[in-house]
Amino acid sequence: MRPLSSPQPVRPSDRSTLATVVTTCVLALALVVASSAVVALVGSPRPTNGAGTGATASSARHWVNTWSAMPQLTEPGNMPPAPFTGERAVLVDTTLRQTVRVTTGGDRIRLRFSNAFGGSALPLTAVTVALPLDGRAGVAAIEPGSSRTVTFSGRRSTTVPVGAQVVSDPLDFTLPPAAVLAVTAYLAEGQASLALTSHPGSRTTSYLRHGDRTEDTDLPGATPTNHWYLLSDIEVLSRRATTSVAVLGDSLTDGRGSTTNGNNRWPDQLFDRLQQRPGTRHLAVVNLAAGGNRVLNDGLGPNALARLDRDILAHSAVEQLIVFEGVNDLGTAEPTPAAQQRVTADLVAAYEQIIVRAHAQGIRVYGATLLPFGGNTPYDDAAGHREAARQAVNTWIRTSGRFDAVLDFDRAVRDPENPGRLQPGLHDGDWLHLNPEGYRILAGAVPARLLQRG
């Protein structure tokens, strides 16, 4: 029987060899683990934008803005009517029911409420959504059995900080394209400020009543008001091919001269046209306009350059942008050659800034020519300096090549016999804003093939 040999001492050279082998094994193992992690990150199914934990890359959906309203600071004349505006607070113990017409549809939605201009935190006690009675805009009643509770991080109530917005939890709720949605909010405490976020130019009737009426099918005795308050966006979860066309504009896009509760602004009528073509049915149209808005300077709402990030670039799935704004900049500048030359140059520079910033986000930008305002008081000046500036701006829009495409709205609605004026039958009486027929012609001046994919 051989005796067991005694352990032999390890020589320094052996120690060095052993250390090298161990180090090599550890590095190899680390590389294997890291490689596995990379494969897992690249190849594993991942949820996308609330689509659910089972969504894969091939079935992924994304959130798309289907309706928007530009948030504004509410002017005194557009505050909620008495008794819903007090001396130091607004909408105390108030239910607010509003209707909005979405564009593209979906089977899952979420809401955004804005406190961009609020002077204090905005406490929302309860929010519900429902289908309005008979699918109509501007009604106080909802379809029985259609009401659903909206939650925020799993809770029924939420508080929106000053200057912020809040996004609701996704909610299973089917909306066909062009459907009208009723959104009802209750504020038990109201907002402890008279600085209120709204969109005054709603062209849609909303309703106010005291008490929590969020689940009521009707609001008898409610006070009507033709403004939207607090609600800024509706989003739908949709297939990847669905995207949004956003419009940056002023009262001509906000719909002054259109029919209250008629949803016949030109972006509404553009969406109706797009729904008739298979190649453009995937498009949502979101209207980010406000009456009196200007490109260069604040007025009714922040100037277009200041609000571009919030109102366009931060919105979900926007791939195309129509810029139709600038007439208020010309009309409020002094009617002198120097002032109008200066505002013309500033508008051109501003358009270039909008294009550069949108292109950086992969958004195509289309420029719309400015409409004539001859005969309008106070924009039309006897010497024609503002008209000369409008012509100069339109020439740049048409010929500079800076926009991805040009929409010649001016040519579509001007009087062929007097190009400095609108066609008499297309304006609402002030020689500046259009009527529903005029807005129909503007919608028809947008080539559907321009918006079609591919």
Coordinates of C-alpha atoms in Angstrom, one line a residue:
M1 CA 0.0 0.0 0.0
R2 CA 1.5 3.3 -1.1
P3 CA 1.7 5.9 1.6
L4 CA -0.2 9.1 1.0
S5 CA 2.2 11.7 -0.2
S6 CA 2.6 14.9 1.8
P7 CA 1.3 18.1 0.3
Q8 CA 3.9 19.8 -1.8
P9 CA 4.6 23.5 -1.4
V10 CA 3.4 25.7 -4.2
R11 CA 6.2 27.5 -5.9
P12 CA 5.9 31.2 -6.8
S13 CA 5.8 30.5 -10.5
D14 CA 2.9 28.1 -9.8
R15 CA 1.0 30.8 -7.9
S16 CA 1.4 33.1 -10.8
T17 CA 0.0 30.6 -13.2
L18 CA -2.9 29.7 -10.9
A19 CA -3.8 33.4 -10.5
T20 CA -3.8 33.8 -14.3
V21 CA -6.1 30.9 -14.8
V22 CA -8.6 32.0 -12.1
T23 CA -8.6 35.6 -13.5
T24 CA -9.3 34.3 -17.0
C25 CA -12.1 32.1 -15.8
V26 CA -13.8 35.0 -13.9
L27 CA -13.5 37.3 -16.9
A28 CA -15.0 34.7 -19.2
L29 CA -17.9 34.1 -16.8
A30 CA -18.5 37.8 -16.6
L31 CA -18.6 38.1 -20.3
V32 CA -21.1 35.2 -20.6
V33 CA -23.4 36.8 -18.0
A34 CA -23.1 40.2 -19.7
S35 CA -23.8 38.7 -23.1
S36 CA -26.9 36.9 -21.7
A37 CA -28.2 40.1 -20.2
V38 CA -27.8 41.9 -23.5
V39 CA -29.6 39.1 -25.3
A40 CA -32.3 39.3 -22.7
L41 CA -32.7 43.1 -23.1
V42 CA -32.8 42.9 -26.9
G43 CA -34.9 39.8 -27.4
S44 CA -37.3 39.7 -24.5
P45 CA -40.9 40.9 -24.9
R46 CA -41.3 44.3 -23.3
P47 CA -44.4 46.3 -22.4
T48 CA -44.7 49.6 -24.4
N49 CA -46.4 52.7 -23.1
G50 CA -49.0 51.0 -21.0
A51 CA -49.9 48.4 -23.7
G52 CA -49.7 45.6 -21.1
T53 CA -47.0 43.2 -20.0
G54 CA -47.8 40.8 -22.8
A55 CA -47.2 43.1 -25.7
T56 CA -44.3 42.2 -28.0
A57 CA -42.4 44.2 -30.6
S58 CA -44.7 42.8 -33.3
S59 CA -47.9 43.6 -31.5
A60 CA -46.8 46.9 -29.8
R61 CA -49.1 49.8 -29.7
H62 CA -48.5 53.4 -28.6
W63 CA -50.4 56.4 -27.2
V64 CA -51.7 58.8 -29.7
N65 CA -53.2 62.3 -29.1
T66 CA -56.7 62.2 -30.5
W67 CA -58.0 65.5 -29.1
S68 CA -56.3 68.5 -27.6
A69 CA -57.0 72.0 -26.5
M70 CA -54.3 74.6 -26.0
P71 CA -54.2 75.6 -22.3
Q72 CA -54.6 79.3 -21.6
L73 CA -54.9 81.6 -18.6
T74 CA -58.6 82.4 -18.4
E75 CA -59.5 86.1 -18.9
P76 CA -62.0 87.7 -16.5
G77 CA -64.8 87.6 -19.1
N78 CA -64.3 83.9 -19.6
M79 CA -64.3 82.7 -16.0
P80 CA -67.1 80.3 -14.9
P81 CA -70.3 82.2 -14.5
A82 CA -71.8 83.0 -11.1
P83 CA -72.0 81.4 -8.6
F84 CA -69.1 79.2 -9.7
T85 CA -66.4 82.0 -9.4
G86 CA -66.0 83.4 -6.0
E87 CA -63.8 86.2 -4.5
R88 CA -60.8 83.9 -3.9
A89 CA -61.6 80.5 -5.3
V90 CA -63.3 79.0 -8.3
L91 CA -65.4 75.8 -9.0
V92 CA -65.9 75.1 -5.3
D93 CA -68.2 72.1 -4.7
T94 CA -68.7 72.0 -8.5
T95 CA -69.4 69.3 -11.1
L96 CA -68.1 70.3 -14.5
R97 CA -69.4 68.2 -17.5
Q98 CA -67.7 68.8 -20.9
T99 CA -68.0 67.1 -24.3
V100 CA -65.2 66.8 -26.8
R101 CA -65.1 65.2 -30.3
V102 CA -62.1 62.9 -30.7
T103 CA -60.5 62.1 -34.1
T104 CA -59.0 58.7 -34.3
G105 CA -60.5 56.0 -32.1
G106 CA -59.4 53.2 -29.8
D107 CA -60.4 50.8 -27.1
R108 CA -58.2 52.2 -24.3
I109 CA -58.0 55.9 -23.4
R110 CA -56.4 58.2 -20.9
L111 CA -57.0 61.9 -20.0
R112 CA -54.7 64.8 -19.3
F113 CA -55.7 67.7 -17.0
S114 CA -53.6 70.9 -17.0
N115 CA -52.9 73.4 -14.3
A116 CA -50.4 75.3 -16.5
F117 CA -51.8 78.7 -15.4
G118 CA -53.3 77.9 -12.1
G119 CA -52.4 80.1 -9.1
S120 CA -52.7 77.2 -6.7
A121 CA -52.8 73.4 -6.7
L122 CA -55.8 71.9 -8.5
P123 CA -57.5 69.1 -6.5
L124 CA -59.7 66.8 -8.6
T125 CA -62.0 64.9 -6.3
A126 CA -63.6 62.6 -8.9
V127 CA -63.6 62.2 -12.7
T128 CA -65.8 60.0 -15.0
V129 CA -66.1 59.5 -18.7
A130 CA -69.2 58.5 -20.6
L131 CA -70.9 58.6 -23.9
P132 CA -73.1 61.7 -24.3
L133 CA -76.8 61.2 -25.0
D134 CA -77.3 60.3 -28.7
G135 CA -73.6 60.9 -29.3
R136 CA -74.1 64.6 -29.5
A137 CA -71.7 67.4 -28.5
G138 CA -72.7 70.1 -26.1
V139 CA -75.4 68.1 -24.1
A140 CA -75.6 67.7 -20.4
A141 CA -77.0 64.1 -20.4
I142 CA -75.1 60.9 -20.9
E143 CA -76.1 57.5 -22.1
P144 CA -77.3 55.4 -19.2
G145 CA -74.8 52.7 -18.2
S146 CA -71.9 54.2 -20.1
S147 CA -70.2 56.0 -17.2
R148 CA -66.7 54.8 -16.1
T149 CA -64.6 56.0 -13.2
V150 CA -61.2 57.5 -14.1
T151 CA -58.3 56.9 -11.7
F152 CA -54.9 58.4 -11.1
S153 CA -52.2 56.0 -9.9
G154 CA -55.0 53.8 -8.7
R155 CA -56.8 56.5 -6.8
R156 CA -60.1 58.2 -7.6
S157 CA -58.8 61.7 -6.7
T158 CA -55.6 63.6 -7.5
T159 CA -54.0 67.0 -7.1
V160 CA -52.3 68.7 -10.0
P161 CA -49.4 71.0 -8.8
V162 CA -49.1 74.6 -10.0
G163 CA -47.8 74.7 -13.6
A164 CA -48.1 70.9 -14.1
Q165 CA -50.4 68.4 -15.7
V166 CA -51.6 65.0 -14.6
V167 CA -52.1 61.9 -16.8
S168 CA -54.9 59.4 -15.8
D169 CA -54.5 55.7 -15.6
P170 CA -55.3 53.9 -18.8
L171 CA -59.0 53.0 -19.0
D172 CA -60.7 50.4 -21.2
F173 CA -63.3 52.4 -23.1
T174 CA -64.1 52.0 -26.7
L175 CA -64.2 55.2 -28.9
P176 CA -64.9 55.0 -32.6
P177 CA -63.3 57.6 -34.8
A178 CA -65.1 61.0 -34.6
A179 CA -67.0 60.0 -31.5
V180 CA -68.0 62.5 -28.8
L181 CA -66.8 61.8 -25.3
A182 CA -68.3 63.3 -22.1
V183 CA -65.8 64.1 -19.3
T184 CA -67.2 64.9 -15.9
A185 CA -65.1 66.3 -13.1
Y186 CA -66.0 67.1 -9.5
L187 CA -64.0 69.6 -7.4
A188 CA -65.0 69.4 -3.7
E189 CA -62.6 72.1 -2.6
G190 CA -62.5 74.0 -5.9
Q191 CA -59.3 75.8 -6.8
A192 CA -58.1 78.3 -4.3
S193 CA -57.2 80.9 -6.9
L194 CA -58.8 83.0 -9.6
A195 CA -56.0 82.0 -12.0
L196 CA -57.6 79.2 -13.9
T197 CA -56.4 77.1 -16.8
S198 CA -59.0 76.8 -19.7
H199 CA -59.6 76.9 -23.4
P200 CA -62.2 79.7 -23.8
G201 CA -62.7 79.2 -27.6
S202 CA -64.3 75.7 -27.2
R203 CA -67.2 76.4 -29.6
T204 CA -68.8 73.7 -27.4
T205 CA -71.2 74.0 -24.5
S206 CA -70.2 72.7 -21.0
Y207 CA -72.3 72.5 -17.8
L208 CA -71.7 73.4 -14.2
R209 CA -73.7 72.3 -11.1
H210 CA -73.0 72.2 -7.4
G211 CA -72.5 68.9 -5.7
D212 CA -70.9 65.7 -6.8
R213 CA -72.9 64.7 -9.9
T214 CA -70.2 62.7 -11.7
E215 CA -72.4 59.6 -11.9
D216 CA -75.6 61.4 -12.8
T217 CA -77.1 60.6 -16.2
D218 CA -78.4 64.2 -16.5
L219 CA -77.7 67.6 -14.9
P220 CA -81.1 69.3 -14.7
G221 CA -80.8 73.0 -13.8
A222 CA -77.1 73.1 -14.7
T223 CA -75.5 76.3 -15.8
P224 CA -74.3 76.2 -19.4
T225 CA -71.1 77.9 -20.6
N226 CA -69.3 77.8 -23.9
H227 CA -65.8 77.2 -22.6
W228 CA -63.6 74.2 -21.7
Y229 CA -61.8 74.2 -18.4
L230 CA -58.9 72.1 -17.1
L231 CA -59.1 69.3 -19.6
S232 CA -56.2 69.5 -22.2
D233 CA -55.9 66.1 -23.9
I234 CA -57.4 62.8 -24.7
E235 CA -55.1 59.9 -25.8
V236 CA -56.0 56.5 -27.3
L237 CA -53.8 53.4 -27.3
S238 CA -53.5 52.5 -31.0
R239 CA -51.4 50.5 -33.5
R240 CA -48.0 51.8 -34.5
A241 CA -49.2 53.1 -37.9
T242 CA -51.5 55.6 -36.2
T243 CA -50.0 59.1 -35.8
S244 CA -51.1 62.7 -35.3
V245 CA -51.2 65.7 -37.5
A246 CA -50.9 68.8 -35.2
V247 CA -52.0 72.3 -36.2
L248 CA -50.4 75.4 -34.7
G249 CA -52.7 78.3 -35.2
D250 CA -54.9 81.2 -34.1
S251 CA -58.6 82.0 -34.1
L252 CA -58.9 80.9 -37.8
T253 CA -57.9 77.3 -36.6
D254 CA -59.6 77.6 -33.2
G255 CA -62.8 78.0 -35.2
R256 CA -64.2 81.5 -34.7
G257 CA -67.1 81.7 -37.1
S258 CA -67.8 78.0 -36.9
T259 CA -71.0 76.6 -35.4
T260 CA -71.3 76.1 -31.7
N261 CA -71.5 72.3 -31.0
G262 CA -71.1 71.8 -34.8
N263 CA -67.5 70.7 -34.9
N264 CA -67.0 72.3 -38.3
R265 CA -63.7 74.1 -37.8
W266 CA -61.4 73.4 -40.7
P267 CA -59.3 70.8 -38.8
D268 CA -62.6 68.9 -38.0
Q269 CA -63.5 68.9 -41.6
L270 CA -60.0 67.9 -42.6
F271 CA -60.3 64.9 -40.3
D272 CA -63.6 64.0 -41.9
R273 CA -62.0 64.0 -45.3
L274 CA -59.1 61.9 -44.2
Q275 CA -61.5 59.3 -42.8
Q276 CA -62.8 58.8 -46.3
R277 CA -59.5 57.6 -47.7
P278 CA -58.0 54.2 -46.7
G279 CA -54.5 55.7 -46.8
T280 CA -55.2 58.4 -44.3
R281 CA -57.6 56.7 -41.9
H282 CA -54.8 56.1 -39.5
L283 CA -54.3 59.9 -38.8
A284 CA -55.5 61.8 -35.8
V285 CA -55.8 65.6 -36.1
V286 CA -55.1 67.7 -33.0
N287 CA -56.0 71.4 -32.9
L288 CA -53.5 73.4 -30.9
A289 CA -54.8 76.9 -31.7
A290 CA -56.2 79.8 -29.7
G291 CA -58.0 83.0 -30.7
G292 CA -55.8 86.0 -30.7
N293 CA -52.6 84.0 -30.5
R294 CA -49.4 85.4 -32.1
V295 CA -46.1 83.8 -33.3
L296 CA -43.8 86.4 -31.8
N297 CA -45.5 88.0 -28.8
D298 CA -47.8 86.9 -26.0
G299 CA -51.4 87.8 -26.3
L300 CA -54.3 85.5 -25.7
G301 CA -52.0 82.7 -24.6
P302 CA -48.2 82.4 -24.9
N303 CA -46.6 83.1 -28.3
A304 CA -46.1 80.2 -30.7
L305 CA -42.4 80.0 -30.2
A306 CA -42.8 79.8 -26.4
R307 CA -45.5 77.2 -26.5
L308 CA -44.1 75.0 -29.3
D309 CA -42.5 72.5 -26.9
R310 CA -45.5 72.1 -24.7
D311 CA -48.2 72.2 -27.4
I312 CA -46.5 70.3 -30.2
L313 CA -43.3 68.6 -29.5
A314 CA -44.4 67.0 -26.2
H315 CA -47.6 65.5 -27.6
S316 CA -47.9 61.9 -28.3
A317 CA -47.2 60.5 -31.8
V318 CA -47.1 63.8 -33.7
E319 CA -45.3 63.2 -37.0
Q320 CA -46.7 66.1 -39.1
L321 CA -47.2 69.8 -38.2
I322 CA -49.2 72.5 -40.0
V323 CA -48.2 76.0 -39.2
F324 CA -51.0 78.5 -39.9
E325 CA -50.3 81.6 -37.9
G326 CA -48.9 85.1 -38.2
V327 CA -51.9 87.3 -39.3
N328 CA -52.2 88.6 -35.7
D329 CA -48.6 89.6 -35.7
L330 CA -49.1 91.7 -38.8
G331 CA -52.4 93.1 -37.6
T332 CA -51.1 94.3 -34.2
A333 CA -47.8 95.8 -35.5
E334 CA -47.9 99.5 -36.4
P335 CA -49.1 100.2 -40.0
T336 CA -45.8 101.8 -41.0
P337 CA -43.3 100.6 -43.6
A338 CA -40.5 100.1 -41.0
A339 CA -42.7 98.3 -38.5
Q340 CA -44.2 95.9 -41.1
Q341 CA -40.8 95.2 -42.6
R342 CA -39.5 94.4 -39.1
V343 CA -42.4 92.0 -38.3
T344 CA -42.0 90.4 -41.7
A345 CA -38.4 89.6 -41.1
D346 CA -39.1 88.4 -37.5
L347 CA -41.9 86.1 -38.7
V348 CA -39.6 84.5 -41.3
A349 CA -37.0 83.9 -38.6
A350 CA -39.6 82.5 -36.3
Y351 CA -40.9 80.1 -39.0
E352 CA -37.3 78.9 -39.5
Q353 CA -37.0 78.3 -35.8
I354 CA -40.2 76.3 -35.7
I355 CA -39.0 74.2 -38.6
V356 CA -35.6 73.5 -37.1
R357 CA -37.1 72.5 -33.7
A358 CA -39.7 70.3 -35.2
H359 CA -37.3 68.6 -37.6
A360 CA -35.1 67.8 -34.7
Q361 CA -38.0 65.6 -33.4
G362 CA -38.5 64.0 -36.8
I363 CA -41.7 66.0 -37.5
R364 CA -42.5 67.2 -41.0
V365 CA -43.6 70.8 -41.2
Y366 CA -46.1 72.3 -43.7
G367 CA -46.5 76.1 -44.0
A368 CA -49.9 77.6 -44.7
T369 CA -50.1 81.0 -46.4
L370 CA -51.8 83.8 -44.5
L371 CA -55.4 84.9 -45.5
P372 CA -56.3 88.4 -46.7
F373 CA -58.0 90.8 -44.3
G374 CA -59.0 93.7 -46.5
G375 CA -62.1 95.3 -45.1
N376 CA -61.4 94.2 -41.6
T377 CA -61.3 96.7 -38.8
P378 CA -58.7 97.2 -37.3
Y379 CA -56.3 95.1 -39.4
D380 CA -56.8 96.7 -42.8
D381 CA -54.8 100.0 -43.1
A382 CA -55.6 102.5 -45.8
A383 CA -52.0 102.7 -47.0
G384 CA -51.8 99.0 -47.4
H385 CA -48.6 98.5 -45.4
R386 CA -49.9 95.4 -43.7
E387 CA -51.2 93.9 -46.9
A388 CA -47.7 94.4 -48.4
A389 CA -46.2 92.6 -45.4
R390 CA -48.7 89.7 -45.8
Q391 CA -47.7 89.4 -49.5
A392 CA -44.0 89.3 -48.5
V393 CA -44.6 86.7 -45.9
N394 CA -46.6 84.5 -48.3
T395 CA -44.0 84.8 -51.0
W396 CA -41.4 83.5 -48.5
I397 CA -43.7 80.6 -47.5
R398 CA -44.3 79.7 -51.1
T399 CA -40.8 80.1 -52.5
S400 CA -38.2 79.6 -49.7
G401 CA -38.2 75.9 -49.8
R402 CA -37.8 75.8 -46.0
F403 CA -41.2 74.1 -45.3
D404 CA -41.6 70.4 -46.3
A405 CA -44.7 71.5 -48.2
V406 CA -46.9 74.6 -48.7
L407 CA -50.6 74.8 -48.2
D408 CA -51.9 77.8 -50.2
F409 CA -54.9 78.7 -48.0
D410 CA -54.7 82.3 -49.3
R411 CA -55.3 81.2 -52.9
A412 CA -58.1 78.9 -51.8
V413 CA -60.3 81.6 -50.2
R414 CA -59.3 85.0 -51.6
D415 CA -61.5 86.9 -54.0
P416 CA -60.1 86.4 -57.5
E417 CA -61.3 89.9 -58.4
N418 CA -59.8 91.5 -55.3
P419 CA -57.0 89.3 -53.9
G420 CA -56.6 91.5 -50.9
R421 CA -60.0 90.4 -49.6
L422 CA -61.8 87.1 -48.8
Q423 CA -64.5 85.9 -51.1
P424 CA -67.7 87.6 -49.8
G425 CA -69.6 84.4 -49.2
L426 CA -66.8 82.7 -47.1
H427 CA -66.4 85.0 -44.1
D428 CA -68.5 85.5 -41.0
G429 CA -69.0 89.2 -41.5
D430 CA -65.8 90.7 -40.3
W431 CA -63.6 90.0 -43.4
L432 CA -61.1 88.1 -41.3
H433 CA -62.7 84.9 -40.0
L434 CA -64.4 82.3 -42.1
N435 CA -67.8 80.7 -41.9
P436 CA -68.3 76.9 -42.0
E437 CA -68.2 76.9 -45.8
G438 CA -65.0 78.8 -45.8
Y439 CA -63.5 76.3 -43.4
R440 CA -64.7 73.5 -45.6
I441 CA -62.7 75.0 -48.5
L442 CA -59.6 75.4 -46.2
A443 CA -59.9 71.7 -45.3
G444 CA -60.1 70.8 -49.0
A445 CA -56.9 72.7 -49.7
V446 CA -54.9 70.2 -47.8
P447 CA -53.9 67.4 -50.2
A448 CA -54.7 64.1 -48.5
R449 CA -51.8 62.5 -50.4
L450 CA -49.4 64.8 -48.6
L451 CA -50.4 63.3 -45.3
Q452 CA -50.5 59.7 -46.5
R453 CA -47.7 57.4 -45.4
G454 CA -45.1 56.4 -48.0

